[in-house]
Short mmCIF file of C-alpha atoms in Angstrom, two decimals:
data_model
loop_
_atom_site.label_atom_id
_atom_site.label_comp_id
_atom_site.label_asym_id
_atom_site.label_seq_id
_atom_site.Cartn_x
_atom_site.Cartn_y
_atom_site.Cartn_z
CA MET D 1 35.20 -78.22 -8.00
CA ILE D 2 33.09 -75.25 -9.13
CA ASP D 3 33.80 -74.02 -12.66
CA ALA D 4 35.01 -70.42 -13.00
CA ASP D 5 31.76 -68.93 -14.34
CA THR D 6 29.65 -70.54 -11.61
CA LEU D 7 32.14 -69.41 -8.97
CA LEU D 8 31.97 -65.81 -10.19
CA ALA D 9 28.18 -65.87 -10.48
CA THR D 10 27.46 -67.39 -7.08
CA THR D 11 29.92 -65.72 -4.70
CA ARG D 12 27.31 -63.85 -2.72
CA ALA D 13 27.47 -61.72 0.41
CA VAL D 14 26.54 -64.32 3.04
CA ARG D 15 25.11 -63.19 6.36
CA ARG D 16 22.20 -65.35 7.57
CA ARG D 17 23.70 -68.57 6.23
CA LEU D 18 26.98 -68.37 8.10
CA ASP D 19 27.44 -71.38 10.41
CA LEU D 20 28.02 -69.78 13.80
CA THR D 21 28.68 -73.09 15.55
CA ARG D 22 31.46 -74.65 13.47
CA PRO D 23 35.06 -73.38 13.55
CA VAL D 24 36.79 -72.64 10.26
CA GLU D 25 39.85 -74.81 9.85
CA ARG D 26 43.11 -72.85 9.82
CA HIS D 27 44.40 -74.66 6.75
CA LEU D 28 41.36 -73.50 4.74
CA LEU D 29 41.99 -69.88 5.68
CA GLU D 30 45.67 -70.24 4.80
CA GLU D 31 44.81 -71.79 1.42
CA CYS D 32 42.52 -68.86 0.64
CA ILE D 33 45.15 -66.31 1.66
CA ALA D 34 47.82 -68.09 -0.39
CA LEU D 35 45.59 -67.76 -3.46
CA ALA D 36 44.91 -64.11 -2.60
CA GLN D 37 48.67 -63.52 -2.79
CA GLN D 38 48.49 -64.24 -6.52
CA ALA D 39 46.13 -61.31 -7.15
CA PRO D 40 47.52 -58.33 -9.08
CA SER D 41 48.59 -55.19 -7.23
CA GLY D 42 49.84 -51.79 -8.32
CA GLY D 43 53.51 -52.05 -9.25
CA ASN D 44 53.45 -55.60 -7.89
CA ARG D 45 54.21 -54.02 -4.51
CA GLN D 46 52.46 -56.67 -2.39
CA ILE D 47 52.13 -54.25 0.53
CA TRP D 48 48.93 -55.67 1.95
CA SER D 49 48.40 -57.93 4.96
CA PHE D 50 45.46 -59.84 6.43
CA VAL D 51 44.75 -59.96 10.15
CA VAL D 52 42.85 -63.18 10.89
CA VAL D 53 40.86 -63.04 14.13
CA THR D 54 39.52 -66.19 15.77
CA ASP D 55 40.03 -65.30 19.44
CA PRO D 56 36.55 -64.89 21.03
CA ASP D 57 37.45 -61.77 23.01
CA ARG D 58 38.92 -59.97 20.00
CA ARG D 59 35.99 -61.01 17.85
CA ALA D 60 33.62 -59.63 20.48
CA ALA D 61 35.54 -56.35 20.62
CA LEU D 62 35.44 -55.96 16.84
CA ALA D 63 31.75 -56.89 16.79
CA GLU D 64 30.99 -54.17 19.34
CA LEU D 65 32.72 -51.58 17.14
CA TYR D 66 30.81 -52.94 14.16
CA ARG D 67 27.49 -52.60 15.98
CA ARG D 68 28.32 -49.03 16.93
CA GLY D 69 29.13 -48.33 13.28
CA TRP D 70 25.92 -50.04 12.22
CA GLU D 71 23.82 -47.85 14.51
CA ARG D 72 25.46 -44.76 13.04
CA TYR D 73 24.86 -46.12 9.56
CA VAL D 74 21.17 -46.60 10.32
CA THR D 75 20.79 -43.31 12.18
CA GLU D 76 22.10 -41.38 9.21
CA GLY D 77 19.42 -43.03 7.08
CA ILE D 78 21.70 -44.68 4.55
CA VAL D 79 20.29 -48.21 4.65
CA GLU D 80 16.63 -47.35 5.08
CA LYS D 81 16.25 -45.54 1.74
CA PRO D 82 14.63 -47.73 -0.94
CA VAL D 83 16.59 -48.39 -4.10
CA ARG D 84 13.77 -46.97 -6.22
CA ALA D 85 10.91 -45.22 -4.48
CA THR D 86 8.41 -46.28 -7.17
CA ASP D 87 9.57 -49.89 -7.50
CA PRO D 88 7.88 -52.24 -4.96
CA GLU D 89 10.13 -55.15 -5.88
CA ALA D 90 13.25 -53.05 -5.32
CA ARG D 91 11.89 -51.80 -1.99
CA ALA D 92 11.18 -55.37 -0.87
CA ARG D 93 14.66 -56.45 -1.94
CA GLN D 94 16.22 -53.58 0.00
CA LYS D 95 14.24 -54.55 3.10
CA ARG D 96 15.58 -58.10 2.86
CA ILE D 97 19.13 -56.81 2.50
CA THR D 98 18.67 -54.48 5.48
CA ALA D 99 17.28 -57.32 7.63
CA SER D 100 20.20 -59.52 6.60
CA ALA D 101 22.71 -56.79 7.42
CA ARG D 102 21.07 -56.23 10.80
CA TYR D 103 21.30 -59.96 11.51
CA LEU D 104 25.03 -59.85 10.84
CA ALA D 105 25.44 -56.85 13.13
CA ASP D 106 23.63 -58.75 15.89
CA HIS D 107 25.65 -61.96 15.43
CA LEU D 108 29.07 -60.86 14.22
CA HIS D 109 30.70 -61.84 17.52
CA GLU D 110 29.58 -65.44 16.88
CA VAL D 111 31.19 -65.71 13.43
CA PRO D 112 34.17 -68.09 13.87
CA ALA D 113 36.69 -66.09 11.81
CA LEU D 114 36.97 -62.40 10.98
CA VAL D 115 39.53 -61.28 8.41
CA VAL D 116 40.69 -57.66 8.32
CA PRO D 117 42.60 -56.79 5.12
CA CYS D 118 45.09 -53.95 5.54
CA ILE D 119 47.49 -52.00 3.36
CA THR D 120 50.62 -50.08 4.30
CA HIS D 121 50.47 -46.27 3.89
CA ARG D 122 47.31 -44.27 4.57
CA THR D 123 45.46 -42.24 1.92
CA ASP D 124 43.40 -39.98 4.21
CA GLY D 125 42.65 -36.74 2.34
CA ARG D 126 44.70 -37.70 -0.72
CA ASP D 127 43.69 -37.18 -4.35
CA VAL D 128 41.46 -39.82 -5.91
CA VAL D 129 44.30 -41.09 -8.10
CA VAL D 130 46.31 -41.92 -4.99
CA GLN D 131 43.35 -43.57 -3.29
CA ALA D 132 42.44 -45.58 -6.40
CA SER D 133 46.02 -46.80 -6.75
CA GLN D 134 46.23 -47.78 -3.10
CA PHE D 135 42.88 -49.58 -2.90
CA GLY D 136 43.55 -51.19 -6.26
CA SER D 137 46.59 -52.83 -4.71
CA VAL D 138 44.60 -54.66 -2.04
CA LEU D 139 40.99 -55.13 -3.15
CA PRO D 140 41.78 -57.69 -5.88
CA ALA D 141 43.47 -59.79 -3.20
CA VAL D 142 40.42 -59.52 -0.93
CA TRP D 143 38.11 -60.58 -3.74
CA SER D 144 40.41 -63.49 -4.62
CA PHE D 145 40.26 -64.54 -0.96
CA MET D 146 36.45 -64.48 -1.06
CA LEU D 147 36.33 -66.45 -4.30
CA ALA D 148 38.72 -69.02 -2.86
CA ALA D 149 36.51 -69.25 0.22
CA ARG D 150 33.42 -69.83 -1.92
CA ALA D 151 35.23 -72.63 -3.76
CA ARG D 152 35.73 -74.30 -0.36
CA ASP D 153 32.07 -73.94 0.66
CA LEU D 154 32.82 -71.05 2.97
CA GLY D 155 30.61 -67.99 3.16
CA THR D 156 31.93 -64.45 3.31
CA ALA D 157 30.62 -60.89 3.19
CA TRP D 158 32.44 -57.69 2.34
CA THR D 159 31.79 -55.21 5.18
CA THR D 160 33.28 -51.81 5.99
CA ILE D 161 31.07 -50.48 8.79
CA HIS D 162 33.70 -51.07 11.49
CA LEU D 163 35.82 -48.42 9.73
CA PHE D 164 33.72 -45.76 11.45
CA HIS D 165 35.87 -46.83 14.41
CA GLU D 166 39.04 -47.85 12.59
CA ARG D 167 41.43 -46.39 15.16
CA GLU D 168 39.77 -48.34 17.98
CA ALA D 169 39.87 -51.51 15.87
CA ALA D 170 43.56 -50.89 15.29
CA GLU D 171 44.07 -50.79 19.05
CA VAL D 172 42.20 -54.09 19.47
CA LEU D 173 44.35 -55.77 16.80
CA GLY D 174 47.69 -54.06 17.47
CA ILE D 175 47.71 -52.44 14.01
CA PRO D 176 49.96 -49.33 13.74
CA PHE D 177 47.19 -46.92 12.78
CA ASP D 178 49.41 -44.12 11.48
CA GLU D 179 51.14 -46.47 9.03
CA VAL D 180 48.59 -49.14 8.12
CA MET D 181 45.06 -48.67 6.77
CA GLN D 182 42.27 -51.21 7.24
CA VAL D 183 40.04 -51.59 4.17
CA ALA D 184 37.35 -54.10 5.19
CA LEU D 185 36.20 -56.72 7.67
CA ILE D 186 35.32 -60.10 6.14
CA PRO D 187 33.31 -62.59 8.25
CA VAL D 188 34.17 -66.16 7.26
CA ALA D 189 32.25 -69.32 8.17
CA HIS D 190 31.09 -72.63 6.77
CA LEU D 191 27.81 -72.36 4.91
CA VAL D 192 24.47 -73.47 6.29
CA GLY D 193 22.18 -75.03 3.69
CA GLU D 194 22.82 -76.12 0.14
CA GLY D 195 23.65 -74.24 -3.01
CA MET D 196 24.14 -70.63 -4.02
CA LYS D 197 22.61 -68.90 -7.01
CA PRO D 198 23.24 -65.71 -8.99
CA GLY D 199 21.73 -62.56 -7.53
CA HIS D 200 19.37 -60.06 -9.13
CA ARG D 201 21.22 -57.52 -11.25
CA ARG D 202 20.30 -54.61 -13.53
CA PRO D 203 20.20 -55.23 -17.30
CA LEU D 204 23.51 -54.73 -19.10
CA ASP D 205 22.18 -51.79 -21.12
CA GLU D 206 21.68 -49.90 -17.84
CA VAL D 207 25.25 -50.35 -16.67
CA VAL D 208 27.35 -50.43 -19.85
CA HIS D 209 28.27 -47.25 -21.73
CA TRP D 210 29.89 -47.78 -25.13
CA GLU D 211 32.46 -45.18 -26.23
CA ARG D 212 31.03 -42.40 -23.98
CA TRP D 213 28.72 -41.90 -21.00
CA ALA D 214 25.10 -41.79 -22.12
CA GLY D 215 21.75 -41.39 -20.42
#
């Protein structure tokens, strides 16, 4: 079993290393969701749900929406901008991430399980305090699910691009759009290859502000 620090340091967004040929056992998905239920939520409301999609036709329909969202994402220039225009290493890293994301867009329909976390009550147009409270009641559960998956040698990736077409996705999955909000789409598969390692991150002094914002 992976120790807690290693688990936290090596739960990466997995795209190219998802095994597209091997089904994910239902009991593994249920174990991960059961652990996600223990995550904290605002007021302990527990008003989230996961839609687990393994049916090939539904996966293909979601993947088509995802690809349409991806093309919009690219067209608007969001993913093609380098992290730092003067930093060759950062530009190269961004190119690798973009290529990996494109791979997922091209192969999402082949991923054996897609998990769509949802939460009751929409926050469209609401104040940030309402949105923060609502998302804070579901995102810890999603992250717990992904950590539990990593502990079971499953790969996941947090994606949101299908939300460009959330209403259509709701129709595919029978989600009552006016009452329930989708927050992500998590591909889940067994891992190809061995081992995971911590990713590149900025130094702490660039991301931590003591007592007040500085810089």
